[in-house]
Tab-separated table of C-alpha atoms in Angstrom:
chain	number	residue	atom	x	y	z
A	2	MET	CA	0.000	0.000	0.000
A	3	ALA	CA	2.858	2.423	0.666
A	4	PRO	CA	4.208	2.461	-2.941
A	5	LEU	CA	0.640	2.612	-4.286
A	6	SER	CA	-0.155	5.552	-2.029
A	7	ARG	CA	2.986	7.378	-3.106
A	8	TRP	CA	2.209	6.775	-6.793
A	9	LEU	CA	-1.357	8.083	-6.348
A	10	ILE	CA	-0.054	11.224	-4.656
A	11	VAL	CA	2.523	11.834	-7.397
A	12	ALA	CA	0.102	11.105	-10.243
A	13	HIS	CA	-2.850	13.022	-8.715
A	14	ASP	CA	-2.800	14.487	-5.194
A	15	TRP	CA	-3.191	13.377	-1.605
A	16	ARG	CA	-6.965	13.897	-1.632
A	17	PHE	CA	-7.410	11.514	-4.559
A	18	ALA	CA	-5.039	9.052	-2.849
A	19	MET	CA	-7.053	9.103	0.387
A	20	LEU	CA	-10.321	8.686	-1.518
A	21	THR	CA	-8.922	5.725	-3.461
A	22	LEU	CA	-7.607	4.015	-0.323
A	23	GLY	CA	-10.989	4.543	1.318
A	24	PHE	CA	-12.782	2.853	-1.564
A	25	ILE	CA	-10.295	-0.042	-1.480
A	26	ALA	CA	-10.947	-0.530	2.241
A	27	TRP	CA	-14.701	-0.343	1.625
A	28	ALA	CA	-14.537	-2.844	-1.240
A	29	VAL	CA	-12.279	-5.364	0.539
A	30	ILE	CA	-12.601	-5.113	4.326
A	31	LEU	CA	-16.377	-4.807	4.702
A	32	PRO	CA	-17.240	-7.782	2.449
A	33	ALA	CA	-14.542	-9.828	4.168
A	34	ALA	CA	-16.063	-8.985	7.565
A	35	LEU	CA	-19.365	-10.491	6.403
A	36	LEU	CA	-17.608	-13.866	6.119
A	37	LEU	CA	-17.049	-14.027	9.884
A	38	ARG	CA	-19.058	-16.652	11.734
A	39	PRO	CA	-19.987	-16.862	15.439
A	40	ALA	CA	-17.282	-18.428	17.571
A	41	PRO	CA	-17.876	-21.668	19.488
A	42	ALA	CA	-18.956	-21.419	23.102
A	43	ALA	CA	-16.236	-19.964	25.309
A	44	ASP	CA	-14.128	-22.491	27.157
A	45	ASP	CA	-12.459	-21.236	30.319
A	46	ARG	CA	-10.183	-24.215	30.688
A	47	PRO	CA	-6.440	-23.477	30.327
A	48	ALA	CA	-5.538	-23.118	26.669
A	49	ALA	CA	-2.219	-24.932	26.973
A	50	ASN	CA	-0.311	-26.762	29.677
A	51	PRO	CA	-2.201	-25.975	32.910
A	52	SER	CA	0.710	-26.942	35.126
A	53	ALA	CA	2.964	-24.463	33.323
A	54	THR	CA	0.684	-21.516	32.549
A	55	GLY	CA	-2.809	-21.788	33.967
A	56	VAL	CA	-5.415	-19.035	33.875
A	57	ALA	CA	-7.057	-16.806	36.393
A	58	LYS	CA	-10.148	-18.068	38.136
A	59	ALA	CA	-13.161	-18.091	35.831
A	60	ASP	CA	-15.206	-15.640	37.943
A	61	MET	CA	-12.548	-12.896	37.893
A	62	THR	CA	-13.945	-9.444	37.105
A	63	VAL	CA	-12.342	-6.668	35.059
A	64	ARG	CA	-11.856	-4.639	38.255
A	65	GLN	CA	-9.925	-7.524	39.793
A	66	ALA	CA	-7.891	-7.994	36.617
A	67	LEU	CA	-6.797	-4.347	36.689
A	68	LYS	CA	-5.283	-4.922	40.127
A	69	THR	CA	-3.052	-7.805	39.068
A	70	PRO	CA	0.678	-7.288	38.394
A	71	VAL	CA	0.484	-9.261	35.137
A	72	PHE	CA	-2.034	-6.773	33.717
A	73	TRP	CA	0.333	-3.862	34.269
A	74	ILE	CA	3.349	-5.782	33.033
A	75	LEU	CA	1.517	-6.569	29.790
A	76	SER	CA	0.243	-2.996	29.518
A	77	LEU	CA	3.606	-1.322	30.071
A	78	ALA	CA	5.440	-3.824	27.874
A	79	ASN	CA	2.909	-3.238	25.092
A	80	PHE	CA	3.188	0.539	25.603
A	81	ALA	CA	6.970	0.405	25.237
A	82	CYS	CA	6.687	-2.141	22.423
A	83	CYS	CA	4.562	0.343	20.429
A	84	ALA	CA	6.455	3.491	21.455
A	85	ALA	CA	9.749	1.983	20.275
A	86	PRO	CA	8.872	1.239	16.616
A	87	SER	CA	6.328	4.017	16.043
A	88	GLY	CA	8.928	6.748	15.546
A	89	PRO	CA	11.139	4.775	13.147
A	90	LEU	CA	8.075	3.414	11.351
A	91	LEU	CA	6.340	6.754	10.778
A	92	HIS	CA	9.621	8.471	9.859
A	93	MET	CA	10.899	5.629	7.669
A	94	VAL	CA	10.036	7.276	4.347
A	95	SER	CA	11.402	10.621	5.551
A	96	TYR	CA	14.616	8.992	6.736
A	97	ALA	CA	15.084	7.178	3.426
A	98	ALA	CA	14.569	10.478	1.590
A	99	TYR	CA	16.985	12.114	4.054
A	100	CYS	CA	19.550	9.491	2.969
A	101	GLY	CA	19.065	10.507	-0.682
A	102	VAL	CA	16.580	7.813	-1.778
A	103	ALA	CA	13.991	8.830	-4.387
A	104	PRO	CA	10.462	9.396	-2.955
A	105	LEU	CA	8.768	6.434	-4.637
A	106	THR	CA	11.641	4.122	-3.712
A	107	ALA	CA	11.530	5.453	-0.147
A	108	ALA	CA	7.888	4.383	0.016
A	109	ALA	CA	8.954	0.947	-1.226
A	110	VAL	CA	11.293	0.703	1.783
A	111	LEU	CA	8.245	1.106	4.017
A	112	GLY	CA	6.430	-1.481	1.898
A	113	ALA	CA	9.282	-3.924	2.495
A	114	ALA	CA	8.840	-3.491	6.242
A	115	GLY	CA	5.111	-4.159	5.902
A	116	LEU	CA	5.698	-7.289	3.851
A	117	ALA	CA	8.211	-8.550	6.400
A	118	ALA	CA	5.705	-7.819	9.174
A	119	LEU	CA	3.207	-10.089	7.435
A	120	SER	CA	5.661	-12.982	7.457
A	121	GLY	CA	6.652	-12.166	11.043
A	122	ARG	CA	3.079	-12.526	12.268
A	123	ILE	CA	2.764	-15.978	10.712
A	124	ILE	CA	6.211	-17.355	11.524
A	125	CYS	CA	6.344	-16.017	15.082
A	126	GLY	CA	2.815	-17.296	15.671
A	127	LEU	CA	3.939	-20.773	14.661
A	128	ILE	CA	6.985	-20.472	16.909
A	129	ALA	CA	4.833	-19.294	19.832
A	130	ASP	CA	2.633	-22.384	19.478
A	131	ARG	CA	5.713	-24.538	20.043
A	132	THR	CA	7.923	-22.581	22.446
A	133	GLY	CA	5.441	-20.362	24.256
A	134	ALA	CA	4.211	-16.818	23.713
A	135	LYS	CA	6.409	-15.246	26.389
A	136	ARG	CA	9.697	-16.564	25.011
A	137	THR	CA	8.725	-15.617	21.481
A	138	LEU	CA	7.666	-12.126	22.566
A	139	VAL	CA	10.929	-11.485	24.405
A	140	ALA	CA	12.901	-12.645	21.352
A	141	CYS	CA	10.845	-10.416	19.022
A	142	LEU	CA	11.267	-7.373	21.282
A	143	ALA	CA	15.027	-7.909	21.547
A	144	LEU	CA	15.301	-8.331	17.773
A	145	GLN	CA	13.225	-5.189	17.276
A	146	ALA	CA	15.554	-3.157	19.515
A	147	ILE	CA	18.568	-4.413	17.543
A	148	ALA	CA	16.928	-3.616	14.203
A	149	ILE	CA	16.065	-0.075	15.307
A	150	ALA	CA	19.654	0.520	16.430
A	151	LEU	CA	20.940	-0.695	13.042
A	152	TYR	CA	19.165	2.208	11.323
A	153	VAL	CA	21.969	4.427	12.623
A	154	LEU	CA	24.301	2.543	10.245
A	155	ALA	CA	21.832	2.276	7.335
A	156	HIS	CA	22.394	4.956	4.695
A	157	ASP	CA	22.318	3.226	1.299
A	158	LEU	CA	19.266	1.649	-0.315
A	159	ASP	CA	20.296	-2.003	0.059
A	160	THR	CA	21.023	-1.591	3.759
A	161	LEU	CA	17.750	0.260	4.279
A	162	TYR	CA	15.853	-2.603	2.664
A	163	ALA	CA	17.652	-5.188	4.817
A	164	VAL	CA	17.206	-3.326	8.110
A	165	SER	CA	13.574	-2.485	7.310
A	166	ALA	CA	12.841	-6.150	6.590
A	167	LEU	CA	14.389	-7.184	9.930
A	168	PHE	CA	12.537	-4.384	11.708
A	169	GLY	CA	9.212	-5.276	10.097
A	170	PHE	CA	9.595	-8.972	10.882
A	171	SER	CA	10.265	-8.262	14.560
A	172	TYR	CA	7.453	-5.796	15.229
A	173	GLY	CA	4.993	-7.788	13.132
A	174	GLY	CA	5.853	-10.931	15.058
A	175	ALA	CA	5.419	-9.272	18.454
A	176	MET	CA	1.988	-7.714	17.964
A	177	PRO	CA	-0.269	-10.829	17.966
A	178	LEU	CA	1.440	-12.357	20.996
A	179	TYR	CA	-0.145	-10.007	23.532
A	180	ALA	CA	-3.590	-11.445	22.844
A	181	ILE	CA	-2.235	-14.933	23.538
A	182	LEU	CA	-0.695	-13.806	26.823
A	183	VAL	CA	-3.908	-12.071	27.878
A	184	ARG	CA	-5.818	-15.296	27.235
A	185	GLU	CA	-3.251	-17.315	29.183
A	186	HIS	CA	-3.627	-15.116	32.265
A	187	PHE	CA	-7.279	-14.040	32.197
A	188	PRO	CA	-10.579	-15.875	31.605
A	189	ALA	CA	-12.292	-15.652	28.233
A	190	LYS	CA	-15.363	-13.782	29.474
A	191	ILE	CA	-13.322	-10.636	30.297
A	192	MET	CA	-10.651	-11.003	27.626
A	193	GLY	CA	-12.252	-8.386	25.363
A	194	SER	CA	-12.300	-5.762	28.112
A	195	VAL	CA	-8.823	-6.547	29.420
A	196	PHE	CA	-7.227	-6.693	25.986
A	197	GLY	CA	-9.066	-3.514	24.959
A	198	ILE	CA	-7.596	-1.579	27.890
A	199	ILE	CA	-4.115	-2.959	27.192
A	200	ALA	CA	-4.478	-2.024	23.515
A	201	MET	CA	-5.581	1.500	24.496
A	202	ILE	CA	-2.456	1.945	26.626
A	203	ALA	CA	-0.376	0.605	23.735
A	204	ALA	CA	-2.019	3.101	21.368
A	205	LEU	CA	-0.769	5.913	23.594
A	206	GLY	CA	2.750	4.589	23.060
A	207	MET	CA	2.153	4.380	19.316
A	208	ALA	CA	1.049	8.033	19.337
A	209	LEU	CA	4.144	9.110	21.267
A	210	GLY	CA	6.879	8.089	18.807
A	211	PRO	CA	6.151	10.201	15.693
A	212	PRO	CA	5.966	13.651	17.369
A	213	VAL	CA	8.946	12.922	19.609
A	214	GLY	CA	10.916	11.729	16.569
A	215	GLY	CA	10.008	14.864	14.664
A	216	TRP	CA	10.943	17.033	17.637
A	217	LEU	CA	14.345	15.341	17.934
A	218	PHE	CA	14.967	15.836	14.217
A	219	ASP	CA	14.012	19.521	14.372
A	220	ARG	CA	16.148	20.105	17.456
A	221	LEU	CA	19.199	18.060	16.506
A	222	GLY	CA	19.081	18.075	12.706
A	223	GLY	CA	19.186	14.298	12.284
A	224	TYR	CA	17.513	11.000	13.100
A	225	GLY	CA	20.333	9.407	15.100
A	226	TRP	CA	18.925	10.140	18.555
A	227	LEU	CA	15.481	8.937	17.493
A	228	TYR	CA	16.881	5.487	16.757
A	229	ILE	CA	19.003	5.425	19.907
A	230	ALA	CA	16.062	6.406	22.122
A	231	SER	CA	13.672	4.007	20.362
A	232	SER	CA	16.139	1.136	20.704
A	233	ALA	CA	16.501	1.847	24.436
A	234	ILE	CA	12.693	1.791	24.834
A	235	GLY	CA	12.611	-1.491	22.918
A	236	ILE	CA	15.149	-3.001	25.315
A	237	ALA	CA	12.985	-1.835	28.226
A	238	ALA	CA	9.984	-3.569	26.654
A	239	ALA	CA	11.929	-6.835	26.379
A	240	LEU	CA	13.052	-6.606	30.010
A	241	MET	CA	9.474	-5.997	31.164
A	242	ALA	CA	8.220	-8.967	29.146
A	243	MET	CA	10.868	-11.148	30.810
A	244	THR	CA	9.301	-10.459	34.216
A	245	LEU	CA	6.088	-12.277	33.267
A	246	ARG	CA	5.642	-15.345	35.441
A	247	PRO	CA	3.328	-18.283	34.732
A	248	ARG	CA	0.284	-18.495	36.950
A	249	ARG	CA	-0.102	-21.698	38.921
A	250	PRO	CA	-3.666	-22.999	39.138
A	251	ARG	CA	-5.355	-23.121	42.537
A	252	LEU	CA	-5.240	-26.950	42.640
A	253	VAL	CA	-1.505	-26.945	42.046
A	254	VAL	CA	-0.988	-24.404	44.825
A	255	LEU	CA	-3.136	-26.441	47.252
A	256	ALA	CA	-1.306	-29.632	46.347
A	257	ALA	CA	2.041	-27.950	46.941
A	258	ALA	CA	0.853	-26.648	50.310
A	259	ALA	CA	-0.353	-30.136	51.274
């Protein structure tokens, strides 16, 4: 979509580009949504290995969930996870142009990140099914922090493509894992509310990166500090995700006490 958007702007103007993208969304997303079918009845049994992960008690309320440490760990990790890539992501085309890349090609660099994010969601999802969502999330967040830091060294087109692909793979792979972790720690009947609040907090982080990145560029005349700061936030997100601990079911706790 990024190269298409750039071509529409160059060939016409941004208004025509926005109108065209709106019609594409209308023609594709809404009909696809009609294909959704009701889900099976909710099952509050542990989704995976109950002795390793477990879930909260089935009668937990949203108010109780908001008081748990795991809720705030997931929220703050997701906040930092979104704050870290949002600046580099929203300034990617500008940075490529800053490095001397032609505008349409600069948009293709962003498209490469999006394509890599698509593969990251699928591959990291498969990995999470086998090794666990927490381990996969920590690995994705660490890889994301490394990829962001590598932008400091990326100035030519080939390097920009390579770093953007690594960056896209890592942030694309991390995003779906939070829903899995929410389901592992909270019952299904409040998952929508809990995940919605966590996603809202994450959206605040996503909104933080672009203006801060622009401010750093205007103040310092370059993007170097944006990538350094974003990489540091990404490392913080990985460290927070590492503090997640599996919940032990009540029966396991009682058996251990006995």
